[in-house]
Short mmCIF file of C-alpha atoms and ligand atoms in Angstrom, two decimals:
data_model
loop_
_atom_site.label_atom_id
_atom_site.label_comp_id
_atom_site.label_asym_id
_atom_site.label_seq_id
_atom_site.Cartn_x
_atom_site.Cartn_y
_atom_site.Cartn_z
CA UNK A 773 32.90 91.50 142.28
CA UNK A 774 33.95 88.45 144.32
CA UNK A 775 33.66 85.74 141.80
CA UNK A 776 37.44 84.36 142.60
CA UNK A 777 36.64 83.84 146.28
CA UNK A 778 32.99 81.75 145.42
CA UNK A 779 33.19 77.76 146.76
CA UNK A 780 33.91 75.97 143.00
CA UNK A 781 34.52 72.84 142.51
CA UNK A 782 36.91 72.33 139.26
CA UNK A 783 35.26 69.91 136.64
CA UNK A 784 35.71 71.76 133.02
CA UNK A 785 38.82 71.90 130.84
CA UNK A 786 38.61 75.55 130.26
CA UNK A 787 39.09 77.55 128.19
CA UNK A 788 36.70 75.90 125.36
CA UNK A 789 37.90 76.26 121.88
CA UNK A 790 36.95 78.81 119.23
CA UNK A 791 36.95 77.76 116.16
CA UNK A 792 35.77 79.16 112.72
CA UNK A 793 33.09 77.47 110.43
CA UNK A 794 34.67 78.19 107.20
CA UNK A 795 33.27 75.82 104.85
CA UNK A 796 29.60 76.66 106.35
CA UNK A 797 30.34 80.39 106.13
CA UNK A 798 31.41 80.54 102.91
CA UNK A 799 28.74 77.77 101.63
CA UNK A 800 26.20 80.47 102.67
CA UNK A 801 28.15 83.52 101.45
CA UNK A 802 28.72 85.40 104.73
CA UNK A 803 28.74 86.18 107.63
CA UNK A 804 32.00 85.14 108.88
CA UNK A 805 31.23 82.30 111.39
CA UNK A 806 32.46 81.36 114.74
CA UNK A 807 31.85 78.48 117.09
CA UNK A 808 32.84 78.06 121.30
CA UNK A 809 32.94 74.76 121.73
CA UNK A 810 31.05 73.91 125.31
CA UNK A 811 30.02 70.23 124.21
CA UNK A 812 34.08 69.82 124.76
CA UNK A 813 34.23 70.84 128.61
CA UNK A 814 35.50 67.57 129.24
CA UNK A 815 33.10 66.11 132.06
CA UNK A 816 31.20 62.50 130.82
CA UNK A 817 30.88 64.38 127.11
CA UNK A 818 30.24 68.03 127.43
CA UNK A 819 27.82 70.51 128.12
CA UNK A 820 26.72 73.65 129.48
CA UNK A 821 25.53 72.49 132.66
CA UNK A 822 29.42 71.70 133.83
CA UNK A 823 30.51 75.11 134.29
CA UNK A 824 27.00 76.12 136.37
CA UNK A 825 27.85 72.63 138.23
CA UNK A 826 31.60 73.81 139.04
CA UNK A 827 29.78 76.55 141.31
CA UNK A 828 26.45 74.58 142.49
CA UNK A 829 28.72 71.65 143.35
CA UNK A 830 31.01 74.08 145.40
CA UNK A 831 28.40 75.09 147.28
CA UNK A 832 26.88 71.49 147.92
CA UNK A 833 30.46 70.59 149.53
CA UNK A 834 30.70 73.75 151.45
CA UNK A 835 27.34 72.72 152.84
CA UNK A 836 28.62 69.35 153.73
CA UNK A 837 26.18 67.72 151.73
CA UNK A 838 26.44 64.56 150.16
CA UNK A 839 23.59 63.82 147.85
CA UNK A 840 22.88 66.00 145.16
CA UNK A 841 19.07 66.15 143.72
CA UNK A 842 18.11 67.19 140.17
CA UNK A 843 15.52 66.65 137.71
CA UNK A 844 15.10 66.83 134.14
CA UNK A 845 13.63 65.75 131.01
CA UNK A 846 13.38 62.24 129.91
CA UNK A 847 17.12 63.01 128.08
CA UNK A 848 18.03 65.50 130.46
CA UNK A 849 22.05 66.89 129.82
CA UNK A 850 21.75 68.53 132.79
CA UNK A 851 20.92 65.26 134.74
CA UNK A 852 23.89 63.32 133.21
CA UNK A 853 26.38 66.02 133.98
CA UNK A 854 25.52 66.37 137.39
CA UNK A 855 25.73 62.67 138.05
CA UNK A 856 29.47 62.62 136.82
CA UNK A 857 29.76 65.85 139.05
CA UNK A 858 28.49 64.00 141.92
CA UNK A 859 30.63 60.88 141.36
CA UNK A 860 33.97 63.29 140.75
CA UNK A 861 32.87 65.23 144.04
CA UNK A 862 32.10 61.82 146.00
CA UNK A 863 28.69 62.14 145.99
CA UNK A 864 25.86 60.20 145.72
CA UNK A 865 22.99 61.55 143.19
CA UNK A 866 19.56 61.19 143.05
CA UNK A 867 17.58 62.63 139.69
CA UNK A 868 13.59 62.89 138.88
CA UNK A 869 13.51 62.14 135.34
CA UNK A 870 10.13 62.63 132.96
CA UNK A 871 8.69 59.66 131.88
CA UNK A 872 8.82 55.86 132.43
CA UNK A 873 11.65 53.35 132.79
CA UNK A 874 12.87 52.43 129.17
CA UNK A 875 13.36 48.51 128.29
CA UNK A 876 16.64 49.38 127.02
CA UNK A 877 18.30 52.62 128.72
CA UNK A 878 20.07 54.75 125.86
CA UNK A 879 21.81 58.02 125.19
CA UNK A 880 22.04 60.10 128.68
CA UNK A 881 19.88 57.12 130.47
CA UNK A 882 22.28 54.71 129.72
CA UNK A 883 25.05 56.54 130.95
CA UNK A 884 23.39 58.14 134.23
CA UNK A 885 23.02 54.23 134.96
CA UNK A 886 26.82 53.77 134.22
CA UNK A 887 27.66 57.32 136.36
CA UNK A 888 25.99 55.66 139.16
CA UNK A 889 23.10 57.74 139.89
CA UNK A 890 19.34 56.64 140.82
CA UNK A 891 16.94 57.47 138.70
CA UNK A 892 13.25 58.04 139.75
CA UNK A 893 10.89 58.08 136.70
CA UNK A 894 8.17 60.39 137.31
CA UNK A 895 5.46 62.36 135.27
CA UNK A 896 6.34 65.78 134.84
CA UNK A 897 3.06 67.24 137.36
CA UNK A 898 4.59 65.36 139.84
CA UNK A 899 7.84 67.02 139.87
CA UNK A 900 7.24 69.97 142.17
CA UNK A 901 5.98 67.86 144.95
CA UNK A 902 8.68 65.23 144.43
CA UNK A 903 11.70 67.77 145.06
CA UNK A 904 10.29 68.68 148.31
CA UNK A 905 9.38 65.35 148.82
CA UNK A 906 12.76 63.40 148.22
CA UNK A 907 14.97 65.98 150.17
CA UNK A 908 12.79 65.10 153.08
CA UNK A 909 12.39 61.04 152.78
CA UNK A 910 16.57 61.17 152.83
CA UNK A 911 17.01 63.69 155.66
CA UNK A 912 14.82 60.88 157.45
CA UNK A 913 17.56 59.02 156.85
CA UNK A 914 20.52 60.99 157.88
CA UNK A 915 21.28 61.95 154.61
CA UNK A 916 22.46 65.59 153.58
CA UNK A 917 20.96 66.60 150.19
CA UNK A 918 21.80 69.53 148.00
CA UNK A 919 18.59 70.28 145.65
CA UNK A 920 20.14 71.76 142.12
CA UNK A 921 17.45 73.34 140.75
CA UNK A 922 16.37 72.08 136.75
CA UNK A 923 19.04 73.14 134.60
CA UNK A 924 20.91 74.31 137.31
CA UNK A 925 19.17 77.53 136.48
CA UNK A 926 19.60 79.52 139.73
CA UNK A 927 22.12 83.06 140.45
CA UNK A 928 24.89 79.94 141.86
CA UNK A 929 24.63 77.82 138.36
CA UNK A 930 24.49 80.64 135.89
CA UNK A 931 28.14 82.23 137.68
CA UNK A 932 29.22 79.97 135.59
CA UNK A 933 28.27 81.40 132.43
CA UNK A 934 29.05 84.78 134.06
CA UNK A 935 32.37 83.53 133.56
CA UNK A 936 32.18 81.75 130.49
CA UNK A 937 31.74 85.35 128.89
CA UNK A 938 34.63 87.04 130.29
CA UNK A 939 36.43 83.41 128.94
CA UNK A 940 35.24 84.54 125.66
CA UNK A 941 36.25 87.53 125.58
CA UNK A 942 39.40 87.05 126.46
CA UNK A 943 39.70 84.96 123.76
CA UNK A 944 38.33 87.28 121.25
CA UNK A 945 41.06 89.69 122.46
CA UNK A 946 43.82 87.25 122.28
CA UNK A 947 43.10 86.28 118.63
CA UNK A 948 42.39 90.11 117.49
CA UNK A 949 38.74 89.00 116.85
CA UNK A 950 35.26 90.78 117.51
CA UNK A 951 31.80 89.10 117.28
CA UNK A 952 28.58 91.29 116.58
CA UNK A 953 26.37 88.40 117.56
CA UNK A 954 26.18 85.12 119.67
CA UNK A 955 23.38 82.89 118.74
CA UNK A 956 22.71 79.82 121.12
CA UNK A 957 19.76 77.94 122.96
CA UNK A 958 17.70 78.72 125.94
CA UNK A 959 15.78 76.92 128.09
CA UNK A 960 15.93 76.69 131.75
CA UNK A 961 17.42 80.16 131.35
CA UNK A 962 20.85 79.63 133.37
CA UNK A 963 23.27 79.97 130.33
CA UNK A 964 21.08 83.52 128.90
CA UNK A 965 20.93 84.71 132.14
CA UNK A 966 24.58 84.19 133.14
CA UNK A 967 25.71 85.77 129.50
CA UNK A 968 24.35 88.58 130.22
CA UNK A 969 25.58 89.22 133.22
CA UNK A 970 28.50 88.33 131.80
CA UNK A 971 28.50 91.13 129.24
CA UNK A 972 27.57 93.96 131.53
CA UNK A 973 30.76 92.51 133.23
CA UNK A 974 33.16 92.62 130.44
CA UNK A 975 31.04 95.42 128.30
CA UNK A 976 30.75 93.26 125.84
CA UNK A 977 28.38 94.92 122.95
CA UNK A 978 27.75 92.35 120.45
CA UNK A 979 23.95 91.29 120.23
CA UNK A 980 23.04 88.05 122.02
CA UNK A 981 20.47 85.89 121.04
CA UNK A 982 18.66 83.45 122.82
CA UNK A 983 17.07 80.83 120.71
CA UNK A 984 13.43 79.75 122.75
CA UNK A 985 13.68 75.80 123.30
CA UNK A 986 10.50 75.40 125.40
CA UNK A 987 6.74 76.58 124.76
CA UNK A 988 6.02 79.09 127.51
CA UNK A 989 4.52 77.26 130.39
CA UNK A 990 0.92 79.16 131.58
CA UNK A 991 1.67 78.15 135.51
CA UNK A 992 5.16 79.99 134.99
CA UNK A 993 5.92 83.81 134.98
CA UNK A 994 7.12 85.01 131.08
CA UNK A 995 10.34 83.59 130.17
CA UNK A 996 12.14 86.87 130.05
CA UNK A 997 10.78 87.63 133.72
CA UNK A 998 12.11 84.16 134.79
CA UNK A 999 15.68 85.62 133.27
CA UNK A 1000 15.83 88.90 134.92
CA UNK A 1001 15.48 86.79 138.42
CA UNK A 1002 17.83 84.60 137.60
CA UNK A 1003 20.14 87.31 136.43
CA UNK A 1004 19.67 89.40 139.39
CA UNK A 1005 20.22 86.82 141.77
CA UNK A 1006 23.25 86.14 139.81
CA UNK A 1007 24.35 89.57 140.15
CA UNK A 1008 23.35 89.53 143.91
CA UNK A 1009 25.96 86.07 144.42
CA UNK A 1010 28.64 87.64 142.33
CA UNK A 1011 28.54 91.22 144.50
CA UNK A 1012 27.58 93.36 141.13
CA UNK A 1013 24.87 96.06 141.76
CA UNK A 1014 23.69 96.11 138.42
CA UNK A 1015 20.00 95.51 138.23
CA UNK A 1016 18.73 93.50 135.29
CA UNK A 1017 14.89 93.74 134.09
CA UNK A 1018 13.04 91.50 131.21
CA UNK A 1019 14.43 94.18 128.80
CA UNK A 1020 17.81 92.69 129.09
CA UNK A 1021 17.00 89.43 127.15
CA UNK A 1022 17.05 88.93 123.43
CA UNK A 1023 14.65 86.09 122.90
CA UNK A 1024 13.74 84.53 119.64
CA UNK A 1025 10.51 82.08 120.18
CA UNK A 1026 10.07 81.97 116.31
CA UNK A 1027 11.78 78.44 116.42
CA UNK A 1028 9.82 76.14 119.05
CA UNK A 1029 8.44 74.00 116.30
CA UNK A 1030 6.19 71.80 118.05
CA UNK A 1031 7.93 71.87 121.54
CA UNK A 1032 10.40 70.94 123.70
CA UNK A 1033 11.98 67.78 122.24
CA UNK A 1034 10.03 67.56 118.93
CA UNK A 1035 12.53 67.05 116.30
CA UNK A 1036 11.41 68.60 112.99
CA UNK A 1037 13.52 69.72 109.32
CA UNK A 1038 14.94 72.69 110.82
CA UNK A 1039 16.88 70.30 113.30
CA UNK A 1040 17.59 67.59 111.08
CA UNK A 1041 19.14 69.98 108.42
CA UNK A 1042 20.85 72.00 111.11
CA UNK A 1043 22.47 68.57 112.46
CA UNK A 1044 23.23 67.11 108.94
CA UNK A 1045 24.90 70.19 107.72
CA UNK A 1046 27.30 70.95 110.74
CA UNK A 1047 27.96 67.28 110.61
CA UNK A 1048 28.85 67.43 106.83
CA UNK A 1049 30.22 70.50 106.06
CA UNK A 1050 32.09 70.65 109.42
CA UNK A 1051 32.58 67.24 110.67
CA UNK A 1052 30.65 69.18 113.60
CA UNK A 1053 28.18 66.47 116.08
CA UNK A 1054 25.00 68.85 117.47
CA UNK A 1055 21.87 67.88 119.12
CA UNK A 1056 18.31 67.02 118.37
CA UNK A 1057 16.57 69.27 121.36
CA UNK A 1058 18.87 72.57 121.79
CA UNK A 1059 21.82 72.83 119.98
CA UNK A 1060 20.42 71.05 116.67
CA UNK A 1061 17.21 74.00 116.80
CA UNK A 1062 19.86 76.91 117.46
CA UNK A 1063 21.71 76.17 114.83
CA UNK A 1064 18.36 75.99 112.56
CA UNK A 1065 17.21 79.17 113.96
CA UNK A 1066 20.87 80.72 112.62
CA UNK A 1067 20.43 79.50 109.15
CA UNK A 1068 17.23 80.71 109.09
CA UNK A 1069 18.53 84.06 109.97
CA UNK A 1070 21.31 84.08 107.84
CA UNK A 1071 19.09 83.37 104.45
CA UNK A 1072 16.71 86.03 106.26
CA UNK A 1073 19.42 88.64 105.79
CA UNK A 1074 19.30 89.42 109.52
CA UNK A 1075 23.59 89.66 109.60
CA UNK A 1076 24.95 91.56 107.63
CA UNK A 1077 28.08 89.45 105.34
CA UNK A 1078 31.12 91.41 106.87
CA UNK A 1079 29.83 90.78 110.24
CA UNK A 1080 30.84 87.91 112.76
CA UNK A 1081 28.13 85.72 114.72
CA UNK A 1082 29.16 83.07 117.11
CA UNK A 1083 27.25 80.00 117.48
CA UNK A 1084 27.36 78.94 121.07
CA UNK A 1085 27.63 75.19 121.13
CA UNK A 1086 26.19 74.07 124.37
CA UNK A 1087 26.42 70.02 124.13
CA UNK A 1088 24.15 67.54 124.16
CA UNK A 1089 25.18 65.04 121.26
CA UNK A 1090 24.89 61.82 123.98
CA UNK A 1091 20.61 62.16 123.19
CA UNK A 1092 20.88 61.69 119.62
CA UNK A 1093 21.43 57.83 120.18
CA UNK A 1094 17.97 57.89 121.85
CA UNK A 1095 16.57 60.42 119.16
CA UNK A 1096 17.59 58.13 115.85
CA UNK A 1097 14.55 57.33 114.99
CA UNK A 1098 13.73 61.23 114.45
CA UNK A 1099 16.70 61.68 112.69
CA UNK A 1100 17.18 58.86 110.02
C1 LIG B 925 20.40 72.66 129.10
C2 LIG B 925 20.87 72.84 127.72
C3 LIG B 925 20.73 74.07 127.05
C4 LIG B 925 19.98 75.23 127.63
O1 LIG B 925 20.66 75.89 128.65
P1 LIG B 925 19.81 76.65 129.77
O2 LIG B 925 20.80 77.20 130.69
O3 LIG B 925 18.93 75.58 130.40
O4 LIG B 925 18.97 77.67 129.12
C5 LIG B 925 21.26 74.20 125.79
N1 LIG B 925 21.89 73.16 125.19
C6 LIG B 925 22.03 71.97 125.79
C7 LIG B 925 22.70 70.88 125.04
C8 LIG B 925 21.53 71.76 127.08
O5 LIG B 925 21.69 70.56 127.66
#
């Protein structure tokens, strides 16, 4: 493995905490529960997508570029972190976000405005066309861009998640403690794909489950094919020869509700009771349905009450100010 000698760029405060959700796990009688807390990596309020952006952002300067490209959702996390990215690495960004210019910008608009970036507001067929497009219009004009793919879902973003698990279980060894499961969300596949590299690293055994965000997409391969790519080319970046195939990935799809973004009970629960019992802030897309998909498991019986599963917090509280109405 040469994952010390990769370009990285520092922008987390890592390690994350682990705590333990006492008052939750005991209000459901068991299992014992455990939360890493990756909405605290420190970079313009948390996410995931900073520790894949330490590694795409290394790149981008090794490159010498300076522009970086994404696109997202209309609330994208992703987009939001990598502005702050690009403005702590000196760089300009430029994102592609779904939809149309709100009157008022809120939640992660509001503060990609205040990060500095430029945001185009497109409609989500046009995306495709757009990233080649944009890359090419600011070549023209002697710019360098870096494209990070959405979610920063490629082998360079989900190193960082490759790392995020030997973090972990570090951790675990440090505090004497073992988890049987990890529960958390997936979507653009970065984070799942870089855990699991992650525990073929480490040989961690617990079970890892990736809770489905998004309604398979018909023009796209199956999710768990889109994994074993990205995992591969993770492994290929990282110099690991092991070879991953869609058998790697635990994927639960028994919690997409009605899509991407559609806030339903199971999130508003989820949110209300980590916020009451635990004084805990999640999300309305990802974190908010992960967290509904592991009570659902637990009154399903599915852990056992002398086991340990560890909710994966992956961020995204700044899009609940733009999700209220949903949520009041
Ligand atoms: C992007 C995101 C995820 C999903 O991570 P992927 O690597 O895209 O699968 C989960 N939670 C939050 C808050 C996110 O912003």
């Amino acid at each position: 493995m040469q994952i010390e000698s990769l370009p990285r760029f520092p922008l987390a405060q890592l390690p994350t905490p682990i705590e333990e959700l006492k008052s939750l796990s005991r209000e459901l009688g068991g299992p014992e529960l455990l939360i890493k807390r990756d909405d605290q990596t420190g970079l313009a309020l948390g996410g995931n997508k900073t520790r894949k952006l330490e590694f795409l952002v290394g790149q981008a300067l090794e490159q010498g570029a300076d522009t970086l490209i994404t696109a997202g959702a209309a609330q994208s996390n992703h987009c939001r972190q990598t502005a702050a990215a690009a403005a702590r690495a000196g760089l300009r960004c430029e994102l592609l976000r779904n939809g149309t210019k709100p009157e008022l910008p809120n939640g992660n608009v509001l503060l990609d405005e205040l990060l500095g970036a430029r945001i185009h507001w497109i409609q989500p067929s046009e995306r495709a066309a757009k990233l080649r497009e944009l890359p090419d219009q600011l070549q023209k004009e002697g710019r360098k861009p870096y494209v990070i793919p959405v979610g920063g879902s490629n082998g360079v973003g989900a190193t960082g998640y490759v790392l995020a698990m030997i973090e972990l279980v570090e951790q675990l060894h440090g505090i004497k403690r073992s988890v049987d499961h990890i529960v958390f969300a997936s979507s653009s596949g970065g984070t799942q794909a870089g855990m699991v590299v992650g525990a073929k690293v480490t040989g961690f055994v617990g079970k890892l489950h990736g809770v489905r965000i998004d309604k398979d997409d018909r023009d796209r391969p199956p999710y768990d094919h889109e994994l074993a790519d990205i995992a591969n080319e993770t492994g290929n970046y990282i110099g690991c020869d092991a070879q991953f195939t869609a058998k790697d990935f635990n994927i639960d799809y028994g919690y997409l509700g009605g899509g991407y973004g559609i806030v339903s009970n199971l999130e508003r629960e989820a949110i209300r009771l980590l916020g009451s019992r635990e004084g805990i802030v999640l999300d309305p897309v990802y974190t908010g349905r992960a967290m509904g998909a592991l009570l659902a498991l637990v009154r399903k019986k599915t852990f056992r009450p002398d086991e340990t599963v560890l909710f994966w917090h992956t961020g995204g509280a700044p899009a609940l100010f733009a999700y209220a109405k949903d949520l009041v």
